[in-house]
Coordinates of C-alpha atoms in Angstrom, one line a residue:
X1 CA 9.5 -18.6 4.0
X2 CA 11.8 -15.7 3.1
X3 CA 15.1 -16.2 1.3
X4 CA 17.7 -14.8 3.6
X5 CA 20.9 -15.9 1.9
X6 CA 21.3 -16.0 -1.9
X7 CA 24.4 -17.7 -3.3
X8 CA 26.0 -18.0 -6.7
X9 CA 28.3 -21.0 -7.2
X10 CA 30.7 -21.4 -10.1
X11 CA 30.2 -25.1 -10.5
X12 CA 27.7 -27.8 -9.6
X13 CA 29.5 -29.8 -7.0
X14 CA 30.8 -26.7 -5.4
X15 CA 27.2 -25.5 -5.1
X16 CA 26.3 -28.8 -3.4
X17 CA 29.3 -28.4 -1.1
X18 CA 28.0 -25.0 0.0
X19 CA 24.5 -26.3 0.5
X20 CA 25.9 -29.0 2.7
X21 CA 27.6 -26.4 5.0
X22 CA 24.4 -24.3 5.2
X23 CA 22.2 -27.3 6.0
X24 CA 24.6 -28.5 8.7
X25 CA 24.3 -25.1 10.3
X26 CA 20.5 -25.4 10.3
X27 CA 19.6 -23.3 7.3
X28 CA 16.9 -25.0 5.1
X29 CA 18.6 -24.9 1.7
X30 CA 17.7 -25.6 -2.0
X31 CA 20.1 -25.8 -4.9
X32 CA 18.9 -24.6 -8.3
X33 CA 20.5 -25.7 -11.5
X34 CA 21.2 -22.6 -13.5
X35 CA 19.2 -19.4 -13.3
X36 CA 15.4 -19.6 -13.2
X37 CA 13.4 -17.2 -15.3
X38 CA 12.7 -13.9 -13.5
X39 CA 9.3 -14.2 -11.7
X40 CA 9.7 -18.0 -11.3
X41 CA 8.3 -19.4 -8.1
X42 CA 10.8 -19.1 -5.2
X43 CA 11.5 -22.4 -3.5
X44 CA 10.5 -22.9 0.2
X45 CA 13.9 -22.3 1.6
X46 CA 15.9 -20.0 3.8
X47 CA 18.9 -20.2 1.5
X48 CA 18.9 -20.6 -2.3
X49 CA 22.2 -21.6 -4.1
X50 CA 22.2 -21.1 -7.9
X51 CA 24.7 -23.5 -9.5
X52 CA 26.3 -22.2 -12.6
X53 CA 28.9 -23.8 -14.9
X54 CA 31.0 -20.7 -15.0
X55 CA 34.4 -21.7 -13.5
X56 CA 36.3 -22.2 -16.7
X57 CA 34.3 -20.5 -19.4
X58 CA 35.3 -17.1 -21.0
X59 CA 35.4 -14.3 -18.5
X60 CA 32.6 -12.2 -20.2
X61 CA 30.3 -15.2 -20.2
X62 CA 31.0 -16.0 -16.5
X63 CA 30.2 -12.3 -15.6
X64 CA 27.0 -12.3 -17.6
X65 CA 25.8 -15.6 -16.1
X66 CA 26.6 -14.4 -12.6
X67 CA 24.8 -11.1 -13.0
X68 CA 21.7 -12.9 -14.2
X69 CA 21.8 -15.1 -11.1
X70 CA 22.2 -12.1 -8.9
X71 CA 19.2 -10.4 -10.5
X72 CA 17.1 -13.4 -9.7
X73 CA 18.3 -13.7 -6.1
X74 CA 17.6 -10.0 -5.5
X75 CA 14.1 -10.4 -6.9
X76 CA 13.6 -13.4 -4.6
X77 CA 14.4 -11.1 -1.6
X78 CA 17.9 -12.3 -0.6
X79 CA 19.3 -10.1 2.1
X80 CA 23.0 -11.1 1.6
X81 CA 24.8 -12.6 -1.4
X82 CA 27.6 -15.2 -1.4
X83 CA 29.8 -15.9 -4.4
X84 CA 31.2 -19.4 -3.9
X85 CA 34.2 -20.8 -5.7
X86 CA 36.5 -23.8 -5.0
X87 CA 38.5 -24.2 -1.8
X88 CA 41.6 -24.4 -4.1
X89 CA 40.8 -21.0 -5.7
X90 CA 40.6 -22.7 -9.1
X91 CA 41.1 -20.0 -11.7
X92 CA 43.6 -18.6 -14.2
X93 CA 45.4 -15.2 -14.3
X94 CA 42.5 -13.9 -16.4
X95 CA 39.7 -15.0 -14.0
X96 CA 37.1 -15.9 -13.3
X97 CA 37.0 -15.1 -9.6
X98 CA 38.2 -11.5 -9.7
X99 CA 36.1 -10.3 -12.6
X100 CA 32.9 -11.9 -11.4
X101 CA 33.3 -10.6 -7.9
X102 CA 34.0 -7.1 -9.2
X103 CA 30.9 -7.2 -11.4
X104 CA 28.8 -8.4 -8.5
X105 CA 30.1 -5.6 -6.3
X106 CA 29.2 -3.0 -8.9
X107 CA 25.7 -4.4 -9.3
X108 CA 25.1 -4.4 -5.6
X109 CA 26.5 -0.9 -5.2
X110 CA 29.2 -2.2 -2.8
X111 CA 32.8 -1.1 -2.6
X112 CA 34.5 -3.9 -0.6
X113 CA 34.5 -7.6 -0.1
X114 CA 36.5 -10.5 1.4
X115 CA 37.9 -13.7 -0.2
X116 CA 38.4 -16.8 1.9
X117 CA 38.4 -20.2 0.2
X118 CA 39.6 -22.0 3.4
X119 CA 37.9 -25.3 4.3
X120 CA 39.9 -26.8 7.2
X121 CA 37.7 -29.9 7.5
X122 CA 38.9 -30.8 4.0
X123 CA 42.5 -29.7 4.6
X124 CA 42.4 -26.3 2.9
X125 CA 43.8 -23.5 5.1
X126 CA 45.2 -20.0 4.5
X127 CA 48.1 -18.5 6.4
X128 CA 49.8 -15.2 5.6
X129 CA 47.8 -15.2 2.4
X130 CA 49.2 -18.6 1.2
X131 CA 46.8 -21.5 0.5
X132 CA 47.7 -24.9 1.9
X133 CA 46.2 -28.2 0.8
X134 CA 46.8 -30.6 3.6
X135 CA 50.5 -30.0 4.7
X136 CA 51.7 -28.6 1.4
X137 CA 51.4 -25.3 -0.5
X138 CA 48.7 -25.2 -3.2
X139 CA 51.5 -25.1 -5.8
X140 CA 52.9 -28.4 -4.5
X141 CA 49.6 -30.2 -4.4
X142 CA 47.8 -32.2 -7.1
X143 CA 46.2 -28.9 -8.2
X144 CA 49.6 -28.0 -9.8
X145 CA 48.7 -30.2 -12.8
X146 CA 44.9 -29.7 -12.9
X147 CA 44.0 -30.1 -16.6
X148 CA 41.8 -26.9 -16.7
X149 CA 43.1 -24.6 -13.9
X150 CA 46.6 -25.5 -12.9
X151 CA 47.4 -23.7 -9.7
X152 CA 51.1 -22.9 -9.4
X153 CA 51.1 -19.8 -7.3
X154 CA 50.1 -20.4 -3.6
X155 CA 49.8 -16.6 -2.9
X156 CA 46.1 -15.8 -3.1
X157 CA 46.9 -12.1 -2.9
X158 CA 49.1 -12.3 -6.1
X159 CA 46.6 -14.6 -7.9
X160 CA 43.6 -12.3 -7.2
X161 CA 45.5 -9.1 -7.9
X162 CA 46.3 -10.4 -11.4
X163 CA 42.6 -10.9 -12.0
X164 CA 41.3 -7.7 -10.5
X165 CA 41.3 -3.9 -11.2
X166 CA 40.9 -3.0 -7.5
X167 CA 43.7 -3.3 -4.9
X168 CA 43.9 -6.6 -3.0
X169 CA 44.8 -6.6 0.7
X170 CA 45.3 -9.2 3.4
X171 CA 43.9 -9.8 6.9
X172 CA 46.5 -12.1 8.6
X173 CA 45.7 -14.8 11.1
X174 CA 47.1 -12.7 14.0
X175 CA 44.2 -10.4 13.5
X176 CA 41.6 -13.2 12.8
X177 CA 42.6 -14.9 16.1
X178 CA 41.5 -11.8 18.0
X179 CA 37.9 -12.3 16.9
X180 CA 35.1 -10.6 15.0
X181 CA 35.6 -7.1 16.3
X182 CA 39.3 -7.1 15.3
X183 CA 38.5 -8.5 11.9
X184 CA 35.8 -5.9 11.3
X185 CA 38.2 -3.2 12.3
X186 CA 40.8 -4.5 9.8
X187 CA 38.2 -4.6 7.1
X188 CA 37.3 -0.9 7.8
X189 CA 40.9 0.1 7.7
X190 CA 41.6 -1.6 4.4
X191 CA 38.4 0.0 2.9
X192 CA 39.5 3.4 4.1
X193 CA 43.0 2.9 2.6
X194 CA 41.5 2.3 -0.9
X195 CA 41.5 -1.5 -1.0
X196 CA 38.5 -3.1 -2.7
X197 CA 39.3 -6.8 -2.0
X198 CA 41.0 -8.7 0.8
X199 CA 42.2 -12.2 1.3
X200 CA 41.5 -13.4 4.9
X201 CA 43.6 -16.1 6.7
X202 CA 41.8 -19.0 8.3
X203 CA 43.2 -22.2 9.7
X204 CA 40.3 -23.6 11.8
X205 CA 36.5 -23.5 11.7
X206 CA 36.3 -21.0 14.5
X207 CA 38.3 -18.6 12.3
X208 CA 35.6 -18.9 9.6
X209 CA 32.8 -18.4 12.2
X210 CA 34.5 -15.2 13.4
X211 CA 35.0 -13.9 9.8
X212 CA 31.4 -14.6 9.0
X213 CA 30.3 -12.6 12.1
X214 CA 32.6 -9.7 11.2
X215 CA 31.0 -9.7 7.7
X216 CA 27.4 -9.8 8.9
X217 CA 26.6 -6.5 7.1
X218 CA 28.5 -7.1 3.9
X219 CA 26.3 -7.0 0.8
X220 CA 28.6 -9.6 -0.9
X221 CA 30.9 -12.2 0.7
X222 CA 33.1 -14.5 -1.4
X223 CA 34.8 -17.8 -0.6
X224 CA 34.7 -21.5 -0.5
X225 CA 31.9 -23.4 1.4
X226 CA 33.7 -22.9 4.7
X227 CA 33.0 -19.2 4.7
X228 CA 29.3 -20.0 5.2
X229 CA 29.9 -21.6 8.6
X230 CA 29.3 -18.3 10.4
X231 CA 26.5 -16.9 8.2
X232 CA 23.4 -18.8 9.5
X233 CA 24.2 -17.7 13.1
X234 CA 24.0 -14.0 12.0
X235 CA 20.4 -14.6 10.9
X236 CA 19.7 -16.6 14.1
X237 CA 20.9 -13.7 16.3
X238 CA 18.4 -11.4 14.5
X239 CA 15.6 -13.9 15.2
X240 CA 15.1 -14.7 11.5
X241 CA 15.6 -18.4 11.8
X242 CA 15.1 -21.1 14.4
X243 CA 17.3 -23.9 15.7
X244 CA 17.4 -25.6 12.2
X245 CA 16.0 -28.9 13.3
X246 CA 15.1 -31.2 10.3
X247 CA 16.9 -29.0 7.8
X248 CA 18.6 -32.1 6.3
X249 CA 15.6 -34.4 6.1
X250 CA 15.1 -36.1 2.7
X251 CA 12.4 -38.6 1.4
X252 CA 13.5 -42.2 1.0
X253 CA 14.6 -43.1 -2.5
X254 CA 14.9 -46.6 -3.8
X255 CA 16.0 -47.9 -7.2
X256 CA 19.1 -49.0 -9.0
X257 CA 22.5 -47.5 -8.2
X258 CA 25.5 -46.2 -10.3
X259 CA 28.5 -44.0 -10.1
X260 CA 29.7 -41.7 -12.9
X261 CA 33.2 -40.4 -12.5
X262 CA 34.7 -37.8 -14.8
X263 CA 37.1 -36.2 -12.4
X264 CA 40.9 -36.9 -12.7
X265 CA 41.9 -35.5 -9.3
X266 CA 44.1 -37.5 -7.0
X267 CA 41.2 -38.1 -4.5
X268 CA 39.0 -39.6 -7.3
X269 CA 41.9 -41.7 -8.6
X270 CA 42.1 -43.3 -5.2
X271 CA 38.4 -43.8 -5.1
X272 CA 38.5 -45.5 -8.5
X273 CA 41.3 -47.8 -7.4
X274 CA 39.3 -48.8 -4.3
X275 CA 36.2 -49.4 -6.4
X276 CA 37.9 -51.5 -9.0
X277 CA 38.4 -54.3 -6.4
X278 CA 34.8 -54.2 -5.3
X279 CA 32.4 -53.4 -8.2
X280 CA 32.1 -53.7 -12.0
X281 CA 33.8 -50.8 -13.8
X282 CA 33.4 -49.6 -17.3
X283 CA 36.3 -47.4 -18.6
X284 CA 35.4 -44.6 -21.0
X285 CA 37.8 -44.0 -23.8
X286 CA 37.5 -40.5 -25.2
X287 CA 39.9 -41.4 -28.1
X288 CA 37.5 -44.1 -29.2
X289 CA 34.6 -41.7 -29.0
X290 CA 36.6 -39.2 -31.1
X291 CA 37.1 -41.9 -33.7
X292 CA 33.3 -42.5 -34.0
X293 CA 32.7 -45.3 -31.5
X294 CA 29.3 -45.1 -29.7
X295 CA 30.8 -45.3 -26.3
X296 CA 27.7 -44.4 -24.3
X297 CA 25.7 -47.1 -26.2
X298 CA 28.4 -49.7 -25.5
X299 CA 28.4 -48.7 -21.8
X300 CA 24.7 -49.1 -21.4
X301 CA 24.8 -52.5 -23.1
X302 CA 27.6 -53.5 -20.7
X303 CA 25.4 -52.4 -17.8
X304 CA 22.3 -54.4 -18.8
X305 CA 23.0 -57.5 -16.6
X306 CA 24.9 -55.6 -13.9
X307 CA 22.7 -52.6 -12.9
X308 CA 20.9 -53.3 -9.6
X309 CA 20.9 -52.3 -5.9
X310 CA 24.7 -52.5 -5.7
X311 CA 26.5 -49.7 -7.5
X312 CA 28.4 -50.1 -10.7
X313 CA 30.9 -47.5 -12.0
X314 CA 31.4 -45.7 -15.3
X315 CA 34.8 -43.9 -15.2
X316 CA 36.7 -41.5 -17.4
X317 CA 39.0 -40.9 -14.5
X318 CA 42.7 -41.3 -15.5
X319 CA 46.2 -40.3 -14.3
X320 CA 47.6 -36.9 -15.3
X321 CA 49.9 -38.3 -17.9
X322 CA 47.0 -40.1 -19.7
X323 CA 44.9 -37.0 -19.5
X324 CA 47.7 -34.9 -21.0
X325 CA 48.1 -37.4 -23.9
X326 CA 44.4 -37.3 -24.7
X327 CA 44.3 -33.5 -24.5
X328 CA 47.4 -33.2 -26.7
X329 CA 45.7 -35.4 -29.4
X330 CA 42.2 -34.0 -29.2
X331 CA 42.6 -30.5 -27.6
X332 CA 41.6 -29.7 -24.1
X333 CA 38.1 -28.4 -24.8
X334 CA 37.2 -31.2 -27.2
X335 CA 38.4 -33.9 -24.8
X336 CA 36.5 -32.4 -21.9
X337 CA 33.3 -32.0 -24.0
X338 CA 33.5 -35.6 -25.3
X339 CA 33.6 -37.0 -21.7
X340 CA 30.8 -34.7 -20.5
X341 CA 28.6 -35.7 -23.5
X342 CA 29.3 -39.4 -22.9
X343 CA 28.5 -39.2 -19.2
X344 CA 25.3 -37.3 -19.9
X345 CA 24.1 -39.9 -22.4
X346 CA 25.0 -42.7 -20.0
X347 CA 23.1 -41.0 -17.2
X348 CA 19.9 -40.6 -19.3
X349 CA 20.1 -44.3 -20.3
X350 CA 20.6 -45.4 -16.7
X351 CA 17.6 -43.5 -15.5
X352 CA 15.5 -45.1 -18.3
X353 CA 16.7 -48.5 -17.1
X354 CA 15.5 -47.7 -13.5
X355 CA 18.5 -46.1 -11.9
X356 CA 17.3 -43.7 -9.2
X357 CA 20.5 -43.3 -7.0
X358 CA 23.5 -41.8 -8.7
X359 CA 26.9 -40.6 -7.4
X360 CA 28.6 -38.2 -9.8
X361 CA 32.3 -37.2 -9.4
X362 CA 33.7 -34.0 -10.9
X363 CA 32.1 -30.6 -11.2
X364 CA 32.1 -30.5 -15.0
X365 CA 30.7 -34.1 -15.2
X366 CA 28.0 -33.2 -12.6
X367 CA 26.9 -30.2 -14.5
X368 CA 26.6 -32.2 -17.7
X369 CA 24.6 -35.0 -16.0
X370 CA 22.1 -32.9 -14.1
X371 CA 21.4 -30.8 -17.2
X372 CA 20.9 -33.9 -19.4
X373 CA 18.5 -35.3 -16.8
X374 CA 16.5 -32.1 -16.7
X375 CA 17.1 -31.6 -13.0
X376 CA 16.3 -27.9 -12.1
X377 CA 16.5 -28.1 -8.3
X378 CA 17.7 -30.2 -5.4
X379 CA 16.8 -30.5 -1.7
X380 CA 19.9 -30.9 0.4
X381 CA 20.3 -33.8 2.9
X382 CA 22.9 -35.1 5.3
X383 CA 26.6 -35.2 4.7
X384 CA 28.4 -38.3 3.4
X385 CA 32.0 -36.9 3.6
X386 CA 33.1 -33.3 4.2
X387 CA 31.6 -31.2 1.4
X388 CA 29.4 -33.9 -0.1
X389 CA 25.7 -34.5 0.9
X390 CA 23.0 -36.6 -0.6
X391 CA 20.4 -34.5 -2.4
X392 CA 16.9 -35.3 -3.9
X393 CA 15.5 -33.7 -7.0
X394 CA 12.6 -31.3 -6.3
X395 CA 9.2 -32.5 -7.4
X396 CA 8.8 -29.5 -9.7
X397 CA 12.1 -30.4 -11.3
X398 CA 11.4 -34.0 -12.5
X399 CA 8.1 -35.1 -11.2
X400 CA 8.0 -38.6 -9.9
X401 CA 10.0 -40.8 -9.4
X402 CA 12.5 -38.5 -7.8
X403 CA 16.3 -39.0 -8.1
X404 CA 18.8 -39.2 -5.3
X405 CA 22.1 -37.6 -6.4
X406 CA 25.4 -37.1 -4.6
X407 CA 27.5 -34.6 -6.6
X408 CA 31.1 -34.9 -5.5
X409 CA 33.8 -32.4 -6.2
X410 CA 36.8 -34.3 -7.6
X411 CA 39.1 -33.3 -4.8
X412 CA 36.7 -34.5 -2.0
X413 CA 36.0 -37.8 -0.3
X414 CA 37.9 -40.7 1.3
X415 CA 39.0 -43.7 -0.9
X416 CA 35.9 -45.7 0.0
X417 CA 33.5 -42.8 -0.8
X418 CA 31.6 -44.4 -3.7
X419 CA 30.5 -47.5 -1.8
X420 CA 30.0 -45.7 1.6
X421 CA 27.8 -43.1 -0.1
X422 CA 25.1 -45.7 -0.8
X423 CA 25.3 -47.1 2.8
X424 CA 24.9 -43.5 4.1
X425 CA 21.8 -42.9 1.9
X426 CA 19.6 -44.9 4.2
X427 CA 20.6 -42.7 7.1
X428 CA 20.0 -39.5 5.0
X429 CA 16.3 -40.4 4.5
X430 CA 13.5 -39.4 6.8

């Protein structure tokens, strides 16, 4: 099966979110964890998404990682490349979105691309270049106080321009609403006028479908998972894929169940509050870990008589003021690394104890967990909530028994997500 679409995602849960969109539109999709070696076997899939951990690392490292991913995807025969980042455009004034995109453009020999992180199903929309989260501007949402990438400017044109060498333009919704031909004409005009980048408004799924069609011949497209809504149909029109039946089929996975939550987003805080009333919860204290306590060992001892078919929860999730205090005492990087290391050790211990069904909340936490478990690839199944599907580790990744993993972006999911995910797993299996 030829790889039609190759994607590079800047975190693990974001990669799974993108895979979810592609599968729902009928594209058989595999997520790879980090860049395989050149010449490694190409998975049996129409779309391959390479999940990196590059969102918050130094710009030069993010660029280097992304170029290695691009080289592998080109070698695998990908006809189009998508650079996927968060629907809240998580970044700083230094990057990493602009620098990575410009490096990818250079490597592909392309001179122009679009940026559209809109995801209307999850409440992310763009109007006149301003990003909204639900009914409020990005700068008024919970992202304002994100511990790693606080987003305090809702103008995506301004944010991207501060990160980019090339000029940044805007295609407004009045043009997008006219359909693919008008959007393509606007792209051509911007390119002619010397722009290298453009933000594109989108407030509904049909806007994203039209944008995808207008960009059918782009070497590089960038955006959130929503921008992928229109891409499979481009391949379908060319007769390269069928109707997509069965793209989300997964094998049935049994085994013990657990949730590992490292995100401190508002959505995850609500999910933790819901879970506290319904399941055992172990709270991870990074300050204790910094003082030498063996927190992972303590957590696994706690779980010994609780781990079973019903999920239990391990949480480093905390309100912004608590996170700020921990970061002040330990430093942002050390605090984050401590939590990731603890979660990784707990995950390994849980699998050794027979856990085979895991929900992981937070992109950094998910990255640490899948790497610690040695997972190198995931087959994508049905959606639990917008942006979050169940996945199953590929046989060549871990061998048997396989693991069922739901990797949830911190901002995604309803309050009852953790418990509902396990009920949905039965429906996700073939």
